[in-house]
Amino acid sequence: MSIATRWFSTMRHLKACFFFVLLMGNLIMQDASARQLESVPTALGRNGYVEYWEGNMPLVISAPHGGHLIPAEIDDRTSGTTVTDSNTKETALAFREAIFKRTGHHPYVVISNLKRTKLDPNREIIEAAESNIWAEQAWTEYHGFIESAKSEITLSFGSGLYVDLHGHGHSIQRLELGYLLSSNELVLSDDQLNSGNLVESSSIRTLVSSTSFSFSELLRGQNSLGTLFSSSGIPATPSVSQPNPGQGNPFFSGGYS
């Protein structure tokens, strides 16, 4: 599996890797609502192609590539990637419940139920839908639900975190954390990472500017996200044990969302 994150505020979109802070219970949240949330989607797009789960905390989780619906009204896509990210829908909903058990709050969740052969919500609309009107509507609904969740969070909390879940079929079974850094860049030494300009192009640049940890420590040090996962029995890169993906190994560094 791979994870992409985005920190957003009323002023601008800032990418940052705060997901581990949430999972470790260190994110102090306002009590936006004491209401009981439903155990079914809050809203569905046309024909159930997209589902939206309302939340009450400053976190949005999306799963664009885990759907299985193959309606005849939408032609198969003829270009781009069409492989399903297996179990990412199920993982997003499992995260929702696990976070609730730990914090008493639910994140917002947005899921595409269309198989990726029909729609890829994680691409711009031309490549994603290939001009099919029903695929375009589903794409618009998917991103509309995300924007709606972000607007609610901005109103209630001022800022929040957007997490995009993906899968991979790479032979090495591990969690790939894409900070917008390539394998070649992660091979660099800690000193090279800390002294270069890579921090400004990475997705954790905001986190770097707000802590006393160095860039390399946040990427793969003792308190990094990858090391926290690895310490819990989930192999991850970058981390202390796997500081880079390894020469020639495929790696997802982050993408559209």
PDB file of C-alpha atoms in Angstrom, residues 2-257:
ATOM      1  CA  SER A   2       1.042   3.588  -0.536  1.00  0.00           C
ATOM      2  CA  ILE A   3      -0.168   6.721   1.248  1.00  0.00           C
ATOM      3  CA  ALA A   4      -0.292  10.298   0.013  1.00  0.00           C
ATOM      4  CA  THR A   5      -1.190  13.150   2.354  1.00  0.00           C
ATOM      5  CA  ARG A   6      -2.179  16.785   2.006  1.00  0.00           C
ATOM      6  CA  TRP A   7      -2.603  19.371   4.758  1.00  0.00           C
ATOM      7  CA  PHE A   8      -5.109  22.061   3.813  1.00  0.00           C
ATOM      8  CA  SER A   9      -6.137  25.393   5.284  1.00  0.00           C
ATOM      9  CA  THR A  10      -8.348  28.328   4.434  1.00  0.00           C
ATOM     10  CA  MET A  11      -5.468  30.099   2.705  1.00  0.00           C
ATOM     11  CA  ARG A  12      -3.705  27.419   0.695  1.00  0.00           C
ATOM     12  CA  HIS A  13      -3.045  23.708   0.267  1.00  0.00           C
ATOM     13  CA  LEU A  14       0.028  22.449   2.080  1.00  0.00           C
ATOM     14  CA  LYS A  15       1.257  18.874   1.917  1.00  0.00           C
ATOM     15  CA  ALA A  16       2.505  17.436   5.195  1.00  0.00           C
ATOM     16  CA  CYS A  17       2.872  14.040   6.771  1.00  0.00           C
ATOM     17  CA  PHE A  18       0.847  14.366   9.973  1.00  0.00           C
ATOM     18  CA  PHE A  19      -0.971  11.039   9.613  1.00  0.00           C
ATOM     19  CA  PHE A  20       1.267   9.302  12.130  1.00  0.00           C
ATOM     20  CA  VAL A  21       0.522  12.028  14.675  1.00  0.00           C
ATOM     21  CA  LEU A  22      -3.143  11.178  14.373  1.00  0.00           C
ATOM     22  CA  LEU A  23      -2.566   7.442  14.622  1.00  0.00           C
ATOM     23  CA  MET A  24      -0.423   7.876  17.731  1.00  0.00           C
ATOM     24  CA  GLY A  25      -3.124   9.901  19.411  1.00  0.00           C
ATOM     25  CA  ASN A  26      -1.124  13.131  19.561  1.00  0.00           C
ATOM     26  CA  LEU A  27      -3.428  15.279  17.436  1.00  0.00           C
ATOM     27  CA  ILE A  28      -5.487  17.468  19.771  1.00  0.00           C
ATOM     28  CA  MET A  29      -8.886  17.935  18.167  1.00  0.00           C
ATOM     29  CA  GLN A  30     -11.773  20.211  18.910  1.00  0.00           C
ATOM     30  CA  ASP A  31     -15.039  18.447  19.719  1.00  0.00           C
ATOM     31  CA  ALA A  32     -16.839  19.515  16.560  1.00  0.00           C
ATOM     32  CA  SER A  33     -19.856  17.317  17.153  1.00  0.00           C
ATOM     33  CA  ALA A  34     -21.190  14.839  19.659  1.00  0.00           C
ATOM     34  CA  ARG A  35     -23.762  13.465  17.200  1.00  0.00           C
ATOM     35  CA  GLN A  36     -23.888   9.756  16.442  1.00  0.00           C
ATOM     36  CA  LEU A  37     -22.750   9.138  12.879  1.00  0.00           C
ATOM     37  CA  GLU A  38     -24.457   6.535  10.736  1.00  0.00           C
ATOM     38  CA  SER A  39     -22.917   3.151   9.928  1.00  0.00           C
ATOM     39  CA  VAL A  40     -23.946   3.567   6.277  1.00  0.00           C
ATOM     40  CA  PRO A  41     -22.766   6.181   3.754  1.00  0.00           C
ATOM     41  CA  THR A  42     -24.129   9.666   4.353  1.00  0.00           C
ATOM     42  CA  ALA A  43     -24.639  10.224   0.634  1.00  0.00           C
ATOM     43  CA  LEU A  44     -24.283   8.354  -2.637  1.00  0.00           C
ATOM     44  CA  GLY A  45     -23.557   9.630  -6.106  1.00  0.00           C
ATOM     45  CA  ARG A  46     -25.672   8.605  -9.080  1.00  0.00           C
ATOM     46  CA  ASN A  47     -26.196   4.807  -9.145  1.00  0.00           C
ATOM     47  CA  GLY A  48     -23.946   4.460  -6.107  1.00  0.00           C
ATOM     48  CA  TYR A  49     -20.828   5.030  -8.184  1.00  0.00           C
ATOM     49  CA  VAL A  50     -19.409   7.214  -5.396  1.00  0.00           C
ATOM     50  CA  GLU A  51     -20.046   7.103  -1.652  1.00  0.00           C
ATOM     51  CA  TYR A  52     -19.498   9.735   1.001  1.00  0.00           C
ATOM     52  CA  TRP A  53     -19.143   9.132   4.738  1.00  0.00           C
ATOM     53  CA  GLU A  54     -19.537  12.234   6.858  1.00  0.00           C
ATOM     54  CA  GLY A  55     -17.016  12.821   9.626  1.00  0.00           C
ATOM     55  CA  ASN A  56     -16.573  15.008  12.687  1.00  0.00           C
ATOM     56  CA  MET A  57     -12.819  15.480  12.848  1.00  0.00           C
ATOM     57  CA  PRO A  58     -10.262  17.265  10.608  1.00  0.00           C
ATOM     58  CA  LEU A  59      -9.336  14.259   8.476  1.00  0.00           C
ATOM     59  CA  VAL A  60     -10.435  13.167   4.988  1.00  0.00           C
ATOM     60  CA  ILE A  61      -9.567   9.704   3.633  1.00  0.00           C
ATOM     61  CA  SER A  62     -10.164   8.790  -0.004  1.00  0.00           C
ATOM     62  CA  ALA A  63      -9.915   5.529  -1.940  1.00  0.00           C
ATOM     63  CA  PRO A  64     -10.069   6.193  -5.698  1.00  0.00           C
ATOM     64  CA  HIS A  65      -9.053   2.796  -7.088  1.00  0.00           C
ATOM     65  CA  GLY A  66     -10.783   0.102  -5.017  1.00  0.00           C
ATOM     66  CA  GLY A  67     -14.155  -0.068  -6.780  1.00  0.00           C
ATOM     67  CA  HIS A  68     -15.649  -3.087  -8.563  1.00  0.00           C
ATOM     68  CA  LEU A  69     -18.713  -1.765 -10.436  1.00  0.00           C
ATOM     69  CA  ILE A  70     -18.587  -2.246 -14.230  1.00  0.00           C
ATOM     70  CA  PRO A  71     -21.770  -0.632 -15.626  1.00  0.00           C
ATOM     71  CA  ALA A  72     -22.453  -1.116 -19.320  1.00  0.00           C
ATOM     72  CA  GLU A  73     -23.335   2.575 -19.720  1.00  0.00           C
ATOM     73  CA  ILE A  74     -19.659   3.465 -19.209  1.00  0.00           C
ATOM     74  CA  ASP A  75     -17.243   2.199 -21.853  1.00  0.00           C
ATOM     75  CA  ASP A  76     -13.937   0.729 -20.748  1.00  0.00           C
ATOM     76  CA  ARG A  77     -11.095   3.226 -20.722  1.00  0.00           C
ATOM     77  CA  THR A  78      -8.642   2.782 -23.584  1.00  0.00           C
ATOM     78  CA  SER A  79      -5.577   4.447 -22.086  1.00  0.00           C
ATOM     79  CA  GLY A  80      -3.866   4.997 -18.772  1.00  0.00           C
ATOM     80  CA  THR A  81      -3.606   2.612 -15.838  1.00  0.00           C
ATOM     81  CA  THR A  82      -6.633   0.377 -15.232  1.00  0.00           C
ATOM     82  CA  VAL A  83      -5.422  -1.939 -12.446  1.00  0.00           C
ATOM     83  CA  THR A  84      -7.546  -2.081  -9.273  1.00  0.00           C
ATOM     84  CA  ASP A  85      -5.900  -1.214  -5.955  1.00  0.00           C
ATOM     85  CA  SER A  86      -7.221  -4.243  -4.086  1.00  0.00           C
ATOM     86  CA  ASN A  87      -8.755  -3.791  -0.627  1.00  0.00           C
ATOM     87  CA  THR A  88      -8.237  -0.027  -0.501  1.00  0.00           C
ATOM     88  CA  LYS A  89     -11.970   0.614  -0.049  1.00  0.00           C
ATOM     89  CA  GLU A  90     -12.046  -1.893   2.779  1.00  0.00           C
ATOM     90  CA  THR A  91      -8.899  -0.372   4.293  1.00  0.00           C
ATOM     91  CA  ALA A  92     -10.374   3.143   4.207  1.00  0.00           C
ATOM     92  CA  LEU A  93     -13.472   1.973   6.082  1.00  0.00           C
ATOM     93  CA  ALA A  94     -11.355  -0.040   8.526  1.00  0.00           C
ATOM     94  CA  PHE A  95      -9.324   3.119   9.206  1.00  0.00           C
ATOM     95  CA  ARG A  96     -12.570   4.978   9.836  1.00  0.00           C
ATOM     96  CA  GLU A  97     -13.639   2.536  12.536  1.00  0.00           C
ATOM     97  CA  ALA A  98     -10.170   2.113  14.066  1.00  0.00           C
ATOM     98  CA  ILE A  99      -9.749   5.880  14.378  1.00  0.00           C
ATOM     99  CA  PHE A 100     -13.193   6.160  15.971  1.00  0.00           C
ATOM    100  CA  LYS A 101     -12.313   3.506  18.552  1.00  0.00           C
ATOM    101  CA  ARG A 102      -9.125   5.374  19.407  1.00  0.00           C
ATOM    102  CA  THR A 103     -10.376   8.973  19.329  1.00  0.00           C
ATOM    103  CA  GLY A 104     -14.178   8.896  19.538  1.00  0.00           C
ATOM    104  CA  HIS A 105     -14.347  10.765  16.209  1.00  0.00           C
ATOM    105  CA  HIS A 106     -14.891   9.652  12.617  1.00  0.00           C
ATOM    106  CA  PRO A 107     -12.872  10.900   9.649  1.00  0.00           C
ATOM    107  CA  TYR A 108     -14.624  11.843   6.426  1.00  0.00           C
ATOM    108  CA  VAL A 109     -14.322   9.098   3.794  1.00  0.00           C
ATOM    109  CA  VAL A 110     -14.846   9.324   0.019  1.00  0.00           C
ATOM    110  CA  ILE A 111     -14.814   6.162  -2.116  1.00  0.00           C
ATOM    111  CA  SER A 112     -15.143   5.464  -5.826  1.00  0.00           C
ATOM    112  CA  ASN A 113     -17.100   2.236  -6.380  1.00  0.00           C
ATOM    113  CA  LEU A 114     -16.376   2.143 -10.113  1.00  0.00           C
ATOM    114  CA  LYS A 115     -13.739  -0.261 -11.328  1.00  0.00           C
ATOM    115  CA  ARG A 116     -10.690   1.578 -12.612  1.00  0.00           C
ATOM    116  CA  THR A 117     -11.392   0.278 -16.120  1.00  0.00           C
ATOM    117  CA  LYS A 118     -14.418   2.620 -16.066  1.00  0.00           C
ATOM    118  CA  LEU A 119     -13.070   5.640 -14.168  1.00  0.00           C
ATOM    119  CA  ASP A 120      -9.831   6.814 -12.598  1.00  0.00           C
ATOM    120  CA  PRO A 121     -10.748   9.621 -10.166  1.00  0.00           C
ATOM    121  CA  ASN A 122      -7.067  10.160  -9.427  1.00  0.00           C
ATOM    122  CA  ARG A 123      -6.408  11.702 -12.843  1.00  0.00           C
ATOM    123  CA  GLU A 124      -7.615  14.862 -14.528  1.00  0.00           C
ATOM    124  CA  ILE A 125     -11.085  14.412 -15.989  1.00  0.00           C
ATOM    125  CA  ILE A 126     -10.074  13.929 -19.644  1.00  0.00           C
ATOM    126  CA  GLU A 127      -7.859  10.925 -18.922  1.00  0.00           C
ATOM    127  CA  ALA A 128     -10.066   9.804 -16.031  1.00  0.00           C
ATOM    128  CA  ALA A 129     -13.399   9.563 -17.867  1.00  0.00           C
ATOM    129  CA  GLU A 130     -12.541   9.661 -21.588  1.00  0.00           C
ATOM    130  CA  SER A 131     -15.563  11.870 -22.372  1.00  0.00           C
ATOM    131  CA  ASN A 132     -18.216   9.443 -21.088  1.00  0.00           C
ATOM    132  CA  ILE A 133     -20.912  11.627 -19.496  1.00  0.00           C
ATOM    133  CA  TRP A 134     -21.681   9.195 -16.654  1.00  0.00           C
ATOM    134  CA  ALA A 135     -18.014   8.705 -15.828  1.00  0.00           C
ATOM    135  CA  GLU A 136     -17.556  12.474 -15.876  1.00  0.00           C
ATOM    136  CA  GLN A 137     -20.487  12.871 -13.490  1.00  0.00           C
ATOM    137  CA  ALA A 138     -18.990  10.293 -11.113  1.00  0.00           C
ATOM    138  CA  TRP A 139     -15.607  12.075 -11.294  1.00  0.00           C
ATOM    139  CA  THR A 140     -17.294  15.381 -10.469  1.00  0.00           C
ATOM    140  CA  GLU A 141     -19.240  13.841  -7.573  1.00  0.00           C
ATOM    141  CA  TYR A 142     -16.103  12.191  -6.169  1.00  0.00           C
ATOM    142  CA  HIS A 143     -14.123  15.419  -6.089  1.00  0.00           C
ATOM    143  CA  GLY A 144     -17.198  17.371  -5.013  1.00  0.00           C
ATOM    144  CA  PHE A 145     -17.557  15.189  -1.913  1.00  0.00           C
ATOM    145  CA  ILE A 146     -13.877  15.724  -1.088  1.00  0.00           C
ATOM    146  CA  GLU A 147     -14.244  19.486  -1.464  1.00  0.00           C
ATOM    147  CA  SER A 148     -17.413  19.434   0.652  1.00  0.00           C
ATOM    148  CA  ALA A 149     -15.591  17.588   3.443  1.00  0.00           C
ATOM    149  CA  LYS A 150     -12.670  20.004   3.254  1.00  0.00           C
ATOM    150  CA  SER A 151     -15.012  22.989   3.406  1.00  0.00           C
ATOM    151  CA  GLU A 152     -16.759  21.622   6.506  1.00  0.00           C
ATOM    152  CA  ILE A 153     -13.402  20.957   8.158  1.00  0.00           C
ATOM    153  CA  THR A 154     -12.082  24.406   7.292  1.00  0.00           C
ATOM    154  CA  LEU A 155     -15.205  25.972   8.785  1.00  0.00           C
ATOM    155  CA  SER A 156     -15.040  23.911  11.995  1.00  0.00           C
ATOM    156  CA  PHE A 157     -11.286  23.527  12.536  1.00  0.00           C
ATOM    157  CA  GLY A 158      -9.494  25.985  10.258  1.00  0.00           C
ATOM    158  CA  SER A 159      -7.340  23.276   8.676  1.00  0.00           C
ATOM    159  CA  GLY A 160      -7.180  19.525   8.221  1.00  0.00           C
ATOM    160  CA  LEU A 161      -5.463  16.541   6.669  1.00  0.00           C
ATOM    161  CA  TYR A 162      -6.302  14.767   3.412  1.00  0.00           C
ATOM    162  CA  VAL A 163      -5.054  11.168   3.047  1.00  0.00           C
ATOM    163  CA  ASP A 164      -5.228   9.345  -0.295  1.00  0.00           C
ATOM    164  CA  LEU A 165      -4.927   5.537  -0.149  1.00  0.00           C
ATOM    165  CA  HIS A 166      -3.428   3.428  -2.932  1.00  0.00           C
ATOM    166  CA  GLY A 167      -2.262  -0.133  -3.428  1.00  0.00           C
ATOM    167  CA  HIS A 168       0.680  -1.584  -5.315  1.00  0.00           C
ATOM    168  CA  GLY A 169       1.596  -4.901  -6.890  1.00  0.00           C
ATOM    169  CA  HIS A 170       5.320  -4.682  -6.269  1.00  0.00           C
ATOM    170  CA  SER A 171       7.102  -7.893  -5.325  1.00  0.00           C
ATOM    171  CA  ILE A 172       8.372  -6.466  -2.029  1.00  0.00           C
ATOM    172  CA  GLN A 173       5.401  -6.386   0.330  1.00  0.00           C
ATOM    173  CA  ARG A 174       5.768  -3.188   2.322  1.00  0.00           C
ATOM    174  CA  LEU A 175       4.174   0.183   2.862  1.00  0.00           C
ATOM    175  CA  GLU A 176       5.506   2.784   0.437  1.00  0.00           C
ATOM    176  CA  LEU A 177       5.372   6.327   1.776  1.00  0.00           C
ATOM    177  CA  GLY A 178       5.491   8.788  -1.074  1.00  0.00           C
ATOM    178  CA  TYR A 179       6.810  12.172   0.009  1.00  0.00           C
ATOM    179  CA  LEU A 180       7.249  13.346  -3.606  1.00  0.00           C
ATOM    180  CA  LEU A 181      10.828  12.081  -3.445  1.00  0.00           C
ATOM    181  CA  SER A 182      12.120   9.565  -5.985  1.00  0.00           C
ATOM    182  CA  SER A 183      14.137   6.437  -5.232  1.00  0.00           C
ATOM    183  CA  ASN A 184      17.251   8.194  -6.530  1.00  0.00           C
ATOM    184  CA  GLU A 185      16.689  11.079  -4.125  1.00  0.00           C
ATOM    185  CA  LEU A 186      16.090   8.803  -1.138  1.00  0.00           C
ATOM    186  CA  VAL A 187      19.441   7.104  -1.817  1.00  0.00           C
ATOM    187  CA  LEU A 188      21.181  10.364  -0.879  1.00  0.00           C
ATOM    188  CA  SER A 189      22.894  10.586   2.501  1.00  0.00           C
ATOM    189  CA  ASP A 190      21.229  12.370   5.409  1.00  0.00           C
ATOM    190  CA  ASP A 191      23.657  15.270   5.062  1.00  0.00           C
ATOM    191  CA  GLN A 192      22.843  15.606   1.366  1.00  0.00           C
ATOM    192  CA  LEU A 193      19.108  15.535   2.039  1.00  0.00           C
ATOM    193  CA  ASN A 194      19.376  18.119   4.806  1.00  0.00           C
ATOM    194  CA  SER A 195      21.603  20.504   2.861  1.00  0.00           C
ATOM    195  CA  GLY A 196      19.784  20.387  -0.479  1.00  0.00           C
ATOM    196  CA  ASN A 197      16.583  21.914  -1.836  1.00  0.00           C
ATOM    197  CA  LEU A 198      14.549  18.708  -1.735  1.00  0.00           C
ATOM    198  CA  VAL A 199      12.687  19.717   1.395  1.00  0.00           C
ATOM    199  CA  GLU A 200      10.844  22.455  -0.511  1.00  0.00           C
ATOM    200  CA  SER A 201       9.581  20.008  -3.130  1.00  0.00           C
ATOM    201  CA  SER A 202       8.629  17.313  -0.622  1.00  0.00           C
ATOM    202  CA  SER A 203       5.201  16.750   0.904  1.00  0.00           C
ATOM    203  CA  ILE A 204       6.483  17.243   4.469  1.00  0.00           C
ATOM    204  CA  ARG A 205       8.020  20.679   4.016  1.00  0.00           C
ATOM    205  CA  THR A 206       5.444  22.225   6.369  1.00  0.00           C
ATOM    206  CA  LEU A 207       6.222  19.668   9.055  1.00  0.00           C
ATOM    207  CA  VAL A 208       9.955  20.343   8.701  1.00  0.00           C
ATOM    208  CA  SER A 209       9.430  24.059   9.293  1.00  0.00           C
ATOM    209  CA  SER A 210       7.379  23.483  12.446  1.00  0.00           C
ATOM    210  CA  THR A 211       9.576  21.000  14.339  1.00  0.00           C
ATOM    211  CA  SER A 212      13.132  20.745  15.641  1.00  0.00           C
ATOM    212  CA  PHE A 213      13.747  17.522  13.695  1.00  0.00           C
ATOM    213  CA  SER A 214      15.851  17.593  10.548  1.00  0.00           C
ATOM    214  CA  PHE A 215      14.429  16.679   7.157  1.00  0.00           C
ATOM    215  CA  SER A 216      16.188  13.299   7.116  1.00  0.00           C
ATOM    216  CA  GLU A 217      15.000  12.497  10.657  1.00  0.00           C
ATOM    217  CA  LEU A 218      11.393  13.105   9.644  1.00  0.00           C
ATOM    218  CA  LEU A 219      11.832  11.027   6.501  1.00  0.00           C
ATOM    219  CA  ARG A 220      13.493   7.967   8.029  1.00  0.00           C
ATOM    220  CA  GLY A 221      14.634   8.654  11.583  1.00  0.00           C
ATOM    221  CA  GLN A 222      13.511   7.068  14.843  1.00  0.00           C
ATOM    222  CA  ASN A 223      10.331   9.175  14.975  1.00  0.00           C
ATOM    223  CA  SER A 224       9.476   8.995  11.281  1.00  0.00           C
ATOM    224  CA  LEU A 225       6.192   7.590  10.022  1.00  0.00           C
ATOM    225  CA  GLY A 226       7.930   4.668   8.320  1.00  0.00           C
ATOM    226  CA  THR A 227       9.814   3.694  11.466  1.00  0.00           C
ATOM    227  CA  LEU A 228       6.642   3.894  13.567  1.00  0.00           C
ATOM    228  CA  PHE A 229       4.926   1.513  11.164  1.00  0.00           C
ATOM    229  CA  SER A 230       7.966  -0.780  11.051  1.00  0.00           C
ATOM    230  CA  SER A 231       8.123  -0.880  14.847  1.00  0.00           C
ATOM    231  CA  SER A 232       4.501  -2.058  14.816  1.00  0.00           C
ATOM    232  CA  GLY A 233       5.322  -4.944  12.482  1.00  0.00           C
ATOM    233  CA  ILE A 234       4.426  -3.260   9.181  1.00  0.00           C
ATOM    234  CA  PRO A 235       7.505  -3.006   6.902  1.00  0.00           C
ATOM    235  CA  ALA A 236       7.758   0.477   5.415  1.00  0.00           C
ATOM    236  CA  THR A 237      10.090   2.640   3.374  1.00  0.00           C
ATOM    237  CA  PRO A 238      11.607   5.116   4.019  1.00  0.00           C
ATOM    238  CA  SER A 239      12.378   4.163   7.624  1.00  0.00           C
ATOM    239  CA  VAL A 240      15.361   3.352   9.831  1.00  0.00           C
ATOM    240  CA  SER A 241      15.363  -0.267   8.653  1.00  0.00           C
ATOM    241  CA  GLN A 242      14.662   0.603   4.992  1.00  0.00           C
ATOM    242  CA  PRO A 243      16.001   4.144   4.445  1.00  0.00           C
ATOM    243  CA  ASN A 244      15.345   3.926   0.697  1.00  0.00           C
ATOM    244  CA  PRO A 245      13.478   1.528  -1.624  1.00  0.00           C
ATOM    245  CA  GLY A 246      16.691  -0.125  -2.832  1.00  0.00           C
ATOM    246  CA  GLN A 247      18.456  -0.044  -6.170  1.00  0.00           C
ATOM    247  CA  GLY A 248      16.156  -0.976  -9.046  1.00  0.00           C
ATOM    248  CA  ASN A 249      13.081  -1.615  -6.895  1.00  0.00           C
ATOM    249  CA  PRO A 250       9.820   0.024  -8.027  1.00  0.00           C
ATOM    250  CA  PHE A 251       8.484   2.726  -5.733  1.00  0.00           C
ATOM    251  CA  PHE A 252       5.536   5.116  -5.746  1.00  0.00           C
ATOM    252  CA  SER A 253       6.685   8.589  -4.744  1.00  0.00           C
ATOM    253  CA  GLY A 254       3.263  10.262  -4.783  1.00  0.00           C
ATOM    254  CA  GLY A 255       1.095  11.622  -7.557  1.00  0.00           C
ATOM    255  CA  TYR A 256      -2.044  13.459  -8.688  1.00  0.00           C
ATOM    256  CA  SER A 257      -3.825  13.816  -5.356  1.00  0.00           C
TER     257      SER A 257
END
